[in-house]
Amino acid sequence: MKSNLITRNGHDLLVAELKRLWHDERPEITKKVNWAASLGDRSENADYQYNKQILRKIDRRVRYLGKRLEELKIIDYMPEQEGKVYFGAWVEIENDEGERKSLRIVGVDEIYDHHPQHISIESPMAQALLRKQVDDEVEVQTPSGKKLWYINLISYEKSENT
């Protein structure tokens, strides 16, 4: 089952995307479809076909975002999280070879922008890191076998009210 957790920033980005699609992109494409339709024969009208396809894609995304935003639960930082890895944490990890990574544990809906440092709460790495603290050892099963990581740093993005 898909997680319904999301960071405040992730939620704000989805809301902004929905507004942009609905208020900017959809009206613009609708004008193009109407203009192309006014030219007559729609079956051989490439402008009409192409813009109608874009409009369907926008409408699909708008419907998805509308439903999904109702299901999501925003998780804000709480002082009790300090010192341990929980949802929304930035975690710096290092392995025996000296390879370092800085990762943020976010909701599945925040992975769509392909941010290289965001990992889903459902990923094996995130699951291994949860509830751990600095200097803990974390074993993660990867396609190439088990890997051992050490937690160097844990931090959180704090909102104005925390």
PDB file of C-alpha atoms in Angstrom:
ATOM      1  CA  MET A   1       0.000   0.000   0.000  1.00  0.00           C
ATOM      2  CA  LYS A   2       1.275   3.449  -0.915  1.00  0.00           C
ATOM      3  CA  SER A   3       2.260   5.698   1.990  1.00  0.00           C
ATOM      4  CA  ASN A   4       0.144   8.828   2.515  1.00  0.00           C
ATOM      5  CA  LEU A   5       2.869  10.777   4.322  1.00  0.00           C
ATOM      6  CA  ILE A   6       4.300  13.958   2.834  1.00  0.00           C
ATOM      7  CA  THR A   7       6.510  16.802   4.023  1.00  0.00           C
ATOM      8  CA  ARG A   8       5.028  20.307   4.169  1.00  0.00           C
ATOM      9  CA  ASN A   9       7.340  21.385   1.339  1.00  0.00           C
ATOM     10  CA  GLY A  10       6.299  18.402  -0.793  1.00  0.00           C
ATOM     11  CA  HIS A  11       2.622  19.184  -0.186  1.00  0.00           C
ATOM     12  CA  ASP A  12       3.154  22.842  -1.129  1.00  0.00           C
ATOM     13  CA  LEU A  13       4.839  21.770  -4.392  1.00  0.00           C
ATOM     14  CA  LEU A  14       1.905  19.504  -5.322  1.00  0.00           C
ATOM     15  CA  VAL A  15      -0.612  22.262  -4.526  1.00  0.00           C
ATOM     16  CA  ALA A  16       1.410  24.696  -6.675  1.00  0.00           C
ATOM     17  CA  GLU A  17       1.500  22.166  -9.522  1.00  0.00           C
ATOM     18  CA  LEU A  18      -2.284  21.703  -9.326  1.00  0.00           C
ATOM     19  CA  LYS A  19      -2.856  25.484  -9.395  1.00  0.00           C
ATOM     20  CA  ARG A  20      -0.448  25.948 -12.315  1.00  0.00           C
ATOM     21  CA  LEU A  21      -2.087  23.181 -14.325  1.00  0.00           C
ATOM     22  CA  TRP A  22      -5.639  24.363 -13.607  1.00  0.00           C
ATOM     23  CA  HIS A  23      -5.164  28.142 -13.856  1.00  0.00           C
ATOM     24  CA  ASP A  24      -2.363  28.500 -16.421  1.00  0.00           C
ATOM     25  CA  GLU A  25      -1.744  25.456 -18.595  1.00  0.00           C
ATOM     26  CA  ARG A  26      -5.285  24.089 -18.981  1.00  0.00           C
ATOM     27  CA  PRO A  27      -6.877  27.401 -20.103  1.00  0.00           C
ATOM     28  CA  GLU A  28      -4.046  27.945 -22.603  1.00  0.00           C
ATOM     29  CA  ILE A  29      -4.384  24.460 -24.121  1.00  0.00           C
ATOM     30  CA  THR A  30      -8.195  24.756 -24.143  1.00  0.00           C
ATOM     31  CA  LYS A  31      -7.879  27.925 -26.259  1.00  0.00           C
ATOM     32  CA  LYS A  32      -5.621  26.071 -28.707  1.00  0.00           C
ATOM     33  CA  VAL A  33      -8.048  23.129 -28.929  1.00  0.00           C
ATOM     34  CA  ASN A  34     -10.985  25.472 -29.572  1.00  0.00           C
ATOM     35  CA  TRP A  35      -9.016  27.387 -32.211  1.00  0.00           C
ATOM     36  CA  ALA A  36      -7.945  24.163 -33.959  1.00  0.00           C
ATOM     37  CA  ALA A  37     -11.508  22.789 -33.782  1.00  0.00           C
ATOM     38  CA  SER A  38     -12.835  25.936 -35.478  1.00  0.00           C
ATOM     39  CA  LEU A  39     -10.734  25.124 -38.557  1.00  0.00           C
ATOM     40  CA  GLY A  40     -13.044  22.287 -39.525  1.00  0.00           C
ATOM     41  CA  ASP A  41     -12.136  18.634 -40.122  1.00  0.00           C
ATOM     42  CA  ARG A  42     -10.719  17.415 -36.824  1.00  0.00           C
ATOM     43  CA  SER A  43      -9.726  13.944 -38.045  1.00  0.00           C
ATOM     44  CA  GLU A  44      -6.774  15.295 -40.049  1.00  0.00           C
ATOM     45  CA  ASN A  45      -6.052  18.357 -37.927  1.00  0.00           C
ATOM     46  CA  ALA A  46      -2.662  17.782 -36.250  1.00  0.00           C
ATOM     47  CA  ASP A  47      -2.974  20.871 -33.998  1.00  0.00           C
ATOM     48  CA  TYR A  48      -6.328  19.676 -32.728  1.00  0.00           C
ATOM     49  CA  GLN A  49      -5.144  16.087 -32.153  1.00  0.00           C
ATOM     50  CA  TYR A  50      -1.917  17.128 -30.416  1.00  0.00           C
ATOM     51  CA  ASN A  51      -3.494  19.738 -28.108  1.00  0.00           C
ATOM     52  CA  LYS A  52      -6.420  17.460 -27.293  1.00  0.00           C
ATOM     53  CA  GLN A  53      -3.880  14.834 -26.200  1.00  0.00           C
ATOM     54  CA  ILE A  54      -2.100  17.397 -23.980  1.00  0.00           C
ATOM     55  CA  LEU A  55      -5.452  18.456 -22.516  1.00  0.00           C
ATOM     56  CA  ARG A  56      -6.267  14.826 -21.619  1.00  0.00           C
ATOM     57  CA  LYS A  57      -2.861  14.482 -19.948  1.00  0.00           C
ATOM     58  CA  ILE A  58      -3.421  17.692 -17.937  1.00  0.00           C
ATOM     59  CA  ASP A  59      -6.926  16.591 -16.927  1.00  0.00           C
ATOM     60  CA  ARG A  60      -5.611  13.193 -15.784  1.00  0.00           C
ATOM     61  CA  ARG A  61      -2.933  14.845 -13.636  1.00  0.00           C
ATOM     62  CA  VAL A  62      -5.431  17.373 -12.209  1.00  0.00           C
ATOM     63  CA  ARG A  63      -7.826  14.557 -11.233  1.00  0.00           C
ATOM     64  CA  TYR A  64      -4.982  12.546  -9.681  1.00  0.00           C
ATOM     65  CA  LEU A  65      -3.625  15.512  -7.695  1.00  0.00           C
ATOM     66  CA  GLY A  66      -7.115  16.500  -6.516  1.00  0.00           C
ATOM     67  CA  LYS A  67      -7.761  13.015  -5.119  1.00  0.00           C
ATOM     68  CA  ARG A  68      -4.231  12.459  -3.822  1.00  0.00           C
ATOM     69  CA  LEU A  69      -4.006  15.773  -1.953  1.00  0.00           C
ATOM     70  CA  GLU A  70      -7.128  14.782   0.040  1.00  0.00           C
ATOM     71  CA  GLU A  71      -5.442  11.524   1.120  1.00  0.00           C
ATOM     72  CA  LEU A  72      -2.061  12.946   2.124  1.00  0.00           C
ATOM     73  CA  LYS A  73      -1.026  13.577   5.709  1.00  0.00           C
ATOM     74  CA  ILE A  74       1.472  16.413   6.187  1.00  0.00           C
ATOM     75  CA  ILE A  75       4.206  15.514   8.656  1.00  0.00           C
ATOM     76  CA  ASP A  76       5.929  18.501  10.237  1.00  0.00           C
ATOM     77  CA  TYR A  77       9.090  18.411  12.310  1.00  0.00           C
ATOM     78  CA  MET A  78       8.591  17.977  16.051  1.00  0.00           C
ATOM     79  CA  PRO A  79      11.335  18.605  18.636  1.00  0.00           C
ATOM     80  CA  GLU A  80      10.906  15.028  19.941  1.00  0.00           C
ATOM     81  CA  GLN A  81      12.442  13.783  16.670  1.00  0.00           C
ATOM     82  CA  GLU A  82      15.787  15.438  17.372  1.00  0.00           C
ATOM     83  CA  GLY A  83      18.691  12.988  17.421  1.00  0.00           C
ATOM     84  CA  LYS A  84      16.881  10.144  15.668  1.00  0.00           C
ATOM     85  CA  VAL A  85      15.921   9.417  12.070  1.00  0.00           C
ATOM     86  CA  TYR A  86      12.233   9.882  11.322  1.00  0.00           C
ATOM     87  CA  PHE A  87      10.178  10.960   8.326  1.00  0.00           C
ATOM     88  CA  GLY A  88      11.514  14.197   6.796  1.00  0.00           C
ATOM     89  CA  ALA A  89      15.035  13.760   8.190  1.00  0.00           C
ATOM     90  CA  TRP A  90      18.193  14.656   6.297  1.00  0.00           C
ATOM     91  CA  VAL A  91      20.699  11.896   7.006  1.00  0.00           C
ATOM     92  CA  GLU A  92      24.380  11.866   6.129  1.00  0.00           C
ATOM     93  CA  ILE A  93      25.716   8.329   5.866  1.00  0.00           C
ATOM     94  CA  GLU A  94      29.115   6.838   5.073  1.00  0.00           C
ATOM     95  CA  ASN A  95      30.353   3.339   4.253  1.00  0.00           C
ATOM     96  CA  ASP A  96      33.682   1.574   4.852  1.00  0.00           C
ATOM     97  CA  GLU A  97      35.038   2.739   1.483  1.00  0.00           C
ATOM     98  CA  GLY A  98      34.548   6.365   2.513  1.00  0.00           C
ATOM     99  CA  GLU A  99      31.586   6.891   0.166  1.00  0.00           C
ATOM    100  CA  ARG A 100      29.271   9.532   1.634  1.00  0.00           C
ATOM    101  CA  LYS A 101      25.634  10.266   0.846  1.00  0.00           C
ATOM    102  CA  SER A 102      23.219  12.877   2.090  1.00  0.00           C
ATOM    103  CA  LEU A 103      19.624  11.672   1.874  1.00  0.00           C
ATOM    104  CA  ARG A 104      16.203  12.977   2.850  1.00  0.00           C
ATOM    105  CA  ILE A 105      13.409  10.574   3.757  1.00  0.00           C
ATOM    106  CA  VAL A 106      10.221  11.779   2.067  1.00  0.00           C
ATOM    107  CA  GLY A 107       6.853  10.499   0.885  1.00  0.00           C
ATOM    108  CA  VAL A 108       6.410   8.585  -2.361  1.00  0.00           C
ATOM    109  CA  ASP A 109       4.707  11.616  -3.926  1.00  0.00           C
ATOM    110  CA  GLU A 110       7.887  13.667  -3.471  1.00  0.00           C
ATOM    111  CA  ILE A 111      10.025  11.336  -5.558  1.00  0.00           C
ATOM    112  CA  TYR A 112       8.399  12.417  -8.841  1.00  0.00           C
ATOM    113  CA  ASP A 113      10.762  15.365  -9.257  1.00  0.00           C
ATOM    114  CA  HIS A 114      13.651  12.876  -9.256  1.00  0.00           C
ATOM    115  CA  HIS A 115      15.567  14.824  -6.623  1.00  0.00           C
ATOM    116  CA  PRO A 116      18.761  12.752  -6.328  1.00  0.00           C
ATOM    117  CA  GLN A 117      18.878  13.072  -2.536  1.00  0.00           C
ATOM    118  CA  HIS A 118      15.230  12.171  -1.844  1.00  0.00           C
ATOM    119  CA  ILE A 119      14.437   8.585  -0.931  1.00  0.00           C
ATOM    120  CA  SER A 120      10.981   7.184  -0.339  1.00  0.00           C
ATOM    121  CA  ILE A 121       9.895   6.273   3.192  1.00  0.00           C
ATOM    122  CA  GLU A 122       9.097   2.866   1.657  1.00  0.00           C
ATOM    123  CA  SER A 123      12.631   2.249   0.331  1.00  0.00           C
ATOM    124  CA  PRO A 124      14.867  -0.369   1.978  1.00  0.00           C
ATOM    125  CA  MET A 125      17.412   2.357   2.877  1.00  0.00           C
ATOM    126  CA  ALA A 126      14.792   4.518   4.609  1.00  0.00           C
ATOM    127  CA  GLN A 127      13.352   1.540   6.460  1.00  0.00           C
ATOM    128  CA  ALA A 128      16.843   0.612   7.706  1.00  0.00           C
ATOM    129  CA  LEU A 129      17.565   4.199   8.832  1.00  0.00           C
ATOM    130  CA  LEU A 130      14.314   4.843  10.720  1.00  0.00           C
ATOM    131  CA  ARG A 131      14.671   5.313  14.514  1.00  0.00           C
ATOM    132  CA  LYS A 132      18.474   5.135  14.324  1.00  0.00           C
ATOM    133  CA  GLN A 133      20.819   7.831  15.665  1.00  0.00           C
ATOM    134  CA  VAL A 134      24.273   9.274  14.946  1.00  0.00           C
ATOM    135  CA  ASP A 135      27.074   6.653  15.017  1.00  0.00           C
ATOM    136  CA  ASP A 136      24.617   3.771  14.525  1.00  0.00           C
ATOM    137  CA  GLU A 137      25.462   1.115  11.959  1.00  0.00           C
ATOM    138  CA  VAL A 138      22.815   0.357   9.334  1.00  0.00           C
ATOM    139  CA  GLU A 139      22.735  -2.751   7.166  1.00  0.00           C
ATOM    140  CA  VAL A 140      20.856  -2.379   3.884  1.00  0.00           C
ATOM    141  CA  GLN A 141      20.005  -5.141   1.437  1.00  0.00           C
ATOM    142  CA  THR A 142      20.753  -3.948  -2.111  1.00  0.00           C
ATOM    143  CA  PRO A 143      20.562  -5.745  -5.479  1.00  0.00           C
ATOM    144  CA  SER A 144      24.345  -6.233  -5.250  1.00  0.00           C
ATOM    145  CA  GLY A 145      24.198  -7.618  -1.712  1.00  0.00           C
ATOM    146  CA  LYS A 146      24.248  -6.267   1.832  1.00  0.00           C
ATOM    147  CA  LYS A 147      25.906  -2.907   2.468  1.00  0.00           C
ATOM    148  CA  LEU A 148      26.915  -1.392   5.777  1.00  0.00           C
ATOM    149  CA  TRP A 149      26.475   2.354   6.385  1.00  0.00           C
ATOM    150  CA  TYR A 150      27.253   4.564   9.393  1.00  0.00           C
ATOM    151  CA  ILE A 151      25.143   7.558  10.347  1.00  0.00           C
ATOM    152  CA  ASN A 152      27.248  10.735  10.622  1.00  0.00           C
ATOM    153  CA  LEU A 153      24.600  13.434  10.885  1.00  0.00           C
ATOM    154  CA  ILE A 154      20.832  13.847  11.275  1.00  0.00           C
ATOM    155  CA  SER A 155      19.014  17.130  10.706  1.00  0.00           C
ATOM    156  CA  TYR A 156      15.528  18.408   9.993  1.00  0.00           C
ATOM    157  CA  GLU A 157      14.055  21.338   8.080  1.00  0.00           C
ATOM    158  CA  LYS A 158      12.130  23.216  10.722  1.00  0.00           C
ATOM    159  CA  SER A 159       9.068  25.335   9.955  1.00  0.00           C
ATOM    160  CA  GLU A 160       8.535  28.808  11.417  1.00  0.00           C
ATOM    161  CA  ASN A 161       6.233  27.497  14.161  1.00  0.00           C
ATOM    162  CA  THR A 162       8.654  24.923  15.621  1.00  0.00           C
TER     163      THR A 162
END
